[in-house]
């Protein structure tokens, strides 16, 4: 950063409180040249505020420091000549972790198939992703990955991109979020560059769009994306989309897009099972050069069940504590480092909540769920609720039985086994279980 | 004789790591000091535990290293448009204070979600403070909620009595007010515990001392605050 700008900030600090300096002045990027001082604000909001409140002051200070009239200009943007965000209007870019490629793909090179921990819940998605990476544009187009948050959809998407790029370094690949697609389209419309925008996205070999659900209700973007989609598919170019739900369930999306998103095979990624959670933890610890003891990994994996991001956050906390105190990571150490998180997890999903959610889902009364009625319309939901209570809470079998109207622990055990068996044989039960698990894990 | 009229002069708050009493929160200070090791730190704790101080100190320290920083106090900004988060991903370290104020506000949640993804992609750093943990915040957008849970989340321990006395004395020193150990302990034991209330009372006492040209003693304090 220009030192004249640093000196100017020091002067400003004398009569502007530090908080305001940090909010309005420090975000500005400065570039000093023969033409004067150019300041760049991150957005219009900061720009207007600085112009209204500080520009005159800044000009006066700079003139005083340089002992001459210096032109001070302020605009939205960045002082760096190479913009760091790849997009259709900015094609010579790199970021720190970005794969070096002839074309700015925006891929994160740290997401590969090798470091994607596979388990029952994501094996199908991984297999499909590998297939797409070996034969892009041929089968499974678009590849549509859906599931809850923090389960590895984005990781797989980048892994396909990185793998294709390794085989064809000149492939034109672009990864972006649906929000970025929308905002680039809006800005290209404003700048009369919509044709460049269209040409850019329609000329790709591989288009990766993350979190497609954010297209909801953006009609103009959906229209544009519809045409991009058709062009790419017609030319056998691969598209990969991720979403939090099945195509037909996306609210606010045009039907023609919903049906197209289902053209390939939509594949669900479910929350990882215990063994996979343990493997993920050990894998992530290893990346930090830490050998996480099995009992610690099993403890964390059995307590934190909702998604991989929470596991990651918990692991960070344990590692930071161990680094700071110099103590080895033992079970007791881990319990202590995570005590607030774990007591929260215990409280988060209560049996009451499971009973309420299940009875609402099946439209039955909670009283029936807790009764001794054995008709199938009641017994199945009851068994499901019991199985979910075993999966999501840390209550013992007798405790669960007790909360279901004083049932025996063998009833709970039977319910749990029955549901495992039914999920294998009855797709409907499996769907119901997953839907309920998703609702309760949020 | 006319009473002495104090000038409306307030010392500028200077927030840095040196003047933060870290008792019980050493790991937090260390983590913020070495923020280059973490992409995202989430600080949470009750009010008056020093969240704003730490965020400001982080800005200060990063700025000294020539980094661009931005401190976003949501208490001032949350009633405005979330557009203020646009384009912030070009900044090296962003500190967002009081994130609980935007939970359940769809526009803000989506904007923060987008900013989070961009910061991560750009390899920049993010520090967020809140009165509650990421899981308790009541964020409606699950995509954002899970991301907020992925960072190094650290809970701030409130100051113990001894440290509060020390903080109070430091503050008085800055006002140019002599506050001895006994009087400071008296204040900590008898007055509201939170620092914000203590600051207000301390300023009131400072003014009274100047006006009446008296030293701050326990009897004077009792008299002034009508205890």
XYZ file of C-alpha atoms in Angstrom, chain A residues 9-326:
318
model
C -4.472 7.552 7.691
C -2.223 8.467 10.629
C -3.393 12.074 10.310
C -7.019 11.009 10.006
C -6.653 8.937 13.166
C -6.059 12.102 15.102
C -9.637 13.242 14.773
C -11.624 10.246 13.642
C -12.342 7.463 16.194
C -10.495 4.213 15.467
C -13.737 2.336 14.959
C -14.725 4.602 12.095
C -11.244 4.382 10.627
C -11.585 0.607 10.590
C -15.054 0.740 9.106
C -14.654 3.370 6.413
C -10.990 4.209 5.809
C -9.056 0.953 6.186
C -11.137 -0.927 3.613
C -10.048 1.556 0.959
C -7.269 0.495 -1.351
C -4.919 3.211 -2.538
C -2.863 3.697 -5.633
C -0.572 6.659 -5.950
C 0.679 7.786 -9.348
C 1.589 10.940 -11.271
C -2.124 11.507 -11.794
C -2.705 11.705 -8.076
C -4.147 9.433 -5.423
C -6.770 6.915 -6.507
C -8.798 5.318 -3.771
C -10.924 2.255 -4.348
C -13.953 1.421 -2.242
C -15.418 -2.094 -2.115
C -18.949 -0.952 -2.942
C -21.246 1.996 -3.547
C -22.249 2.214 0.086
C -18.689 2.764 1.309
C -17.968 5.004 -1.685
C -20.842 7.371 -0.932
C -20.069 7.470 2.764
C -16.419 8.310 2.211
C -17.218 10.974 -0.347
C -19.789 12.603 1.932
C -17.783 12.417 5.133
C -14.090 12.150 4.535
C -13.071 13.039 0.995
C -12.443 16.689 1.678
C -10.431 15.878 4.779
C -8.371 13.335 2.857
C -7.674 15.846 0.063
C -6.546 18.475 2.534
C -4.217 16.084 4.332
C -2.679 14.762 1.108
C -2.157 18.303 -0.216
C -0.520 19.223 3.066
C 1.739 16.190 3.037
C 2.818 16.645 -0.560
C 2.907 20.440 -0.309
C 1.069 20.734 -3.623
C -2.365 20.176 -5.081
C -2.866 16.464 -5.557
C -5.867 15.069 -7.350
C -7.718 12.614 -5.108
C -10.207 10.386 -6.880
C -12.361 7.678 -5.428
C -14.214 4.915 -7.233
C -15.569 1.420 -6.708
C -13.037 -1.297 -7.410
C -9.682 -2.660 -6.467
C -6.169 -1.278 -6.812
C -4.842 -4.604 -7.978
C -4.393 -4.678 -11.713
C -5.270 -8.353 -11.900
C -8.687 -8.822 -10.497
C -8.944 -11.946 -8.412
C -12.356 -13.107 -9.374
C -12.625 -15.166 -12.534
C -15.642 -14.337 -14.581
C -16.685 -13.803 -18.119
C -15.441 -10.223 -18.163
C -12.243 -10.921 -16.341
C -10.381 -13.818 -17.729
C -6.774 -13.502 -16.594
C -6.949 -14.295 -12.977
C -5.533 -16.552 -10.337
C -6.159 -17.027 -6.657
C -3.900 -18.633 -4.120
C -5.334 -22.086 -4.168
C -6.610 -21.990 -7.678
C -5.528 -24.597 -10.146
C -3.096 -23.080 -12.606
C -4.671 -23.455 -15.977
C -4.730 -21.785 -19.340
C -8.300 -20.777 -18.621
C -9.357 -19.271 -15.289
C -11.564 -22.020 -13.990
C -12.012 -20.781 -10.430
C -11.478 -24.359 -9.285
C -10.069 -25.047 -5.866
C -7.241 -27.504 -6.402
C -7.454 -28.818 -2.852
C -10.758 -30.572 -3.610
C -9.897 -33.874 -5.280
C -11.353 -37.386 -5.473
C -8.396 -38.654 -3.473
C -9.214 -36.600 -0.404
C -12.975 -37.128 -0.622
C -13.843 -39.536 2.179
C -16.209 -42.133 0.815
C -18.936 -43.845 2.797
C -22.311 -45.441 2.206
C -24.025 -42.071 2.138
C -21.994 -40.607 -0.709
C -20.564 -43.591 -2.596
C -23.075 -43.329 -5.426
C -22.436 -39.609 -5.858
C -18.694 -40.157 -5.938
C -18.991 -42.997 -8.464
C -21.180 -40.838 -10.714
C -18.774 -37.921 -10.408
C -15.818 -40.111 -11.375
C -17.779 -41.428 -14.335
C -18.533 -37.903 -15.482
C -14.898 -36.911 -15.138
C -13.788 -39.765 -17.388
C -16.521 -39.260 -19.980
C -17.651 -35.648 -19.708
C -20.730 -34.713 -21.662
C -21.623 -38.288 -22.497
C -23.733 -39.752 -19.743
C -25.337 -38.213 -16.727
C -25.652 -34.754 -18.129
C -26.360 -32.641 -16.179
C -24.884 -34.319 -13.133
C -27.220 -33.100 -10.411
C -26.017 -33.597 -6.827
C -28.387 -32.761 -4.026
C -28.523 -33.059 -0.271
C -28.270 -31.170 3.002
C -25.625 -28.623 3.817
C -22.013 -29.530 4.483
C -22.079 -33.000 2.972
C -19.494 -32.597 0.217
C -21.441 -31.608 -2.904
C -19.111 -28.733 -3.715
C -16.076 -30.882 -3.009
C -17.194 -33.459 -5.595
C -17.956 -30.764 -8.113
C -14.463 -29.303 -7.854
C -12.978 -32.795 -7.936
C -14.605 -33.453 -11.321
C -13.274 -30.127 -12.613
C -9.759 -30.787 -11.337
C -9.732 -34.272 -12.794
C -10.904 -33.101 -16.233
C -8.377 -30.299 -16.144
C -5.571 -32.724 -15.359
C -6.461 -34.726 -18.468
C -7.168 -31.757 -20.745
C -5.274 -28.680 -19.517
C -6.915 -26.514 -22.163
C -10.473 -27.394 -21.239
C -12.646 -24.352 -20.654
C -14.034 -24.901 -17.184
C -15.900 -22.463 -15.006
C -17.043 -22.938 -11.434
C -19.346 -20.396 -9.862
C -22.222 -20.037 -7.451
C -25.689 -19.365 -8.804
C -25.569 -16.007 -7.036
C -22.445 -15.076 -8.999
C -24.169 -16.079 -12.236
C -27.082 -13.819 -11.365
C -24.957 -10.846 -10.329
C -22.714 -11.135 -13.393
C -25.739 -11.226 -15.614
C -27.210 -8.158 -13.949
C -23.967 -6.249 -14.287
C -23.522 -7.326 -17.920
C -27.016 -6.048 -18.659
C -26.160 -2.734 -17.015
C -22.934 -2.449 -18.978
C -24.449 -3.573 -22.275
C -22.274 -6.647 -22.299
C -24.968 -9.279 -22.286
C -23.728 -10.795 -25.555
C -20.234 -11.321 -24.161
C -21.844 -12.866 -21.102
C -23.875 -15.261 -23.238
C -20.929 -16.169 -25.444
C -18.684 -16.826 -22.481
C -20.979 -19.268 -20.711
C -22.160 -20.928 -23.898
C -18.596 -21.666 -25.027
C -17.528 -23.663 -21.963
C -16.561 -27.328 -21.919
C -17.608 -27.760 -18.317
C -19.920 -25.526 -16.325
C -20.183 -26.048 -12.569
C -22.909 -24.150 -10.723
C -23.149 -24.437 -6.971
C -26.337 -24.067 -4.924
C -28.717 -23.758 -7.826
C -31.620 -23.222 -5.396
C -30.617 -19.556 -5.225
C -31.944 -19.168 -8.780
C -35.404 -19.268 -7.245
C -37.594 -16.374 -8.343
C -34.798 -14.812 -10.451
C -36.801 -15.069 -13.655
C -34.489 -13.246 -16.029
C -31.519 -15.311 -14.847
C -33.492 -18.495 -15.206
C -34.364 -17.540 -18.765
C -30.713 -16.918 -19.595
C -29.564 -20.032 -17.829
C -32.165 -22.072 -19.716
C -30.545 -21.094 -23.029
C -27.020 -21.615 -21.751
C -28.079 -25.007 -20.481
C -29.603 -26.027 -23.819
C -26.609 -24.871 -25.839
C -24.125 -26.723 -23.674
C -26.136 -29.948 -23.564
C -26.735 -29.869 -27.333
C -23.001 -29.581 -27.873
C -22.312 -32.453 -25.460
C -20.639 -30.161 -22.951
C -20.890 -31.236 -19.354
C -22.912 -29.402 -16.717
C -22.782 -30.141 -12.994
C -25.258 -28.615 -10.592
C -25.629 -28.841 -6.841
C -28.766 -28.091 -4.886
C -30.251 -28.615 -1.455
C -33.187 -30.611 -2.810
C -34.529 -32.756 -5.645
C -35.185 -30.736 -8.874
C -38.977 -30.918 -8.583
C -38.842 -29.589 -5.030
C -37.106 -26.287 -5.834
C -39.597 -23.534 -5.163
C -39.672 -20.593 -7.518
C -37.986 -22.389 -10.415
C -39.578 -22.643 -13.866
C -40.925 -26.089 -14.681
C -38.887 -26.354 -17.881
C -35.697 -25.940 -15.817
C -36.883 -28.420 -13.203
C -37.480 -31.020 -15.873
C -34.093 -30.362 -17.493
C -32.260 -30.619 -14.213
C -33.713 -34.109 -13.911
C -32.449 -35.208 -17.341
C -29.307 -36.733 -15.952
C -29.733 -38.785 -12.865
C -30.232 -36.607 -9.790
C -28.101 -38.162 -7.038
C -28.588 -37.582 -3.325
C -25.793 -37.239 -0.804
C -26.980 -38.184 2.652
C -25.461 -37.312 6.018
C -22.447 -39.557 6.636
C -22.743 -42.557 8.944
C -20.574 -42.873 12.050
C -17.730 -44.728 10.355
C -17.561 -42.110 7.613
C -17.643 -39.273 10.137
C -14.730 -40.884 11.936
C -12.815 -41.320 8.687
C -13.471 -37.663 7.758
C -12.166 -36.478 11.134
C -9.033 -38.596 10.918
C -8.457 -37.437 7.386
C -8.825 -33.754 8.248
C -6.595 -34.120 11.304
C -3.962 -35.764 9.142
C -4.003 -32.733 6.835
C -2.952 -30.779 9.930
C -0.235 -33.349 10.657
C -2.115 -34.639 13.685
C -2.791 -38.295 14.331
C -6.227 -38.208 15.935
C -6.667 -41.145 18.359
C -9.483 -43.507 17.349
C -11.366 -43.096 20.622
C -11.367 -39.315 20.168
C -12.532 -39.563 16.570
C -15.311 -41.996 17.570
C -16.354 -39.767 20.448
C -16.566 -36.678 18.236
C -18.210 -38.572 15.395
C -20.848 -40.038 17.686
C -21.665 -36.672 19.236
C -21.649 -34.444 16.163
C -23.922 -35.856 13.553
C -25.482 -33.169 11.478
C -22.923 -32.273 8.844
C -19.263 -32.271 7.968
C -18.814 -28.541 8.569
C -19.727 -28.920 12.221
C -17.263 -31.774 12.536
C -14.648 -29.544 10.968
C -15.402 -26.703 13.385
C -15.172 -29.071 16.368
C -11.877 -30.465 15.141
C -10.448 -26.966 14.691
C -11.312 -26.160 18.267
C -9.642 -29.330 19.588
C -6.516 -28.707 17.485
C -6.289 -25.043 18.500
C -6.644 -25.933 22.186
C -4.016 -28.637 21.961
C -1.623 -26.376 20.068
C -2.094 -23.614 22.572
C -1.774 -25.677 25.735
C 0.775 -28.125 24.347
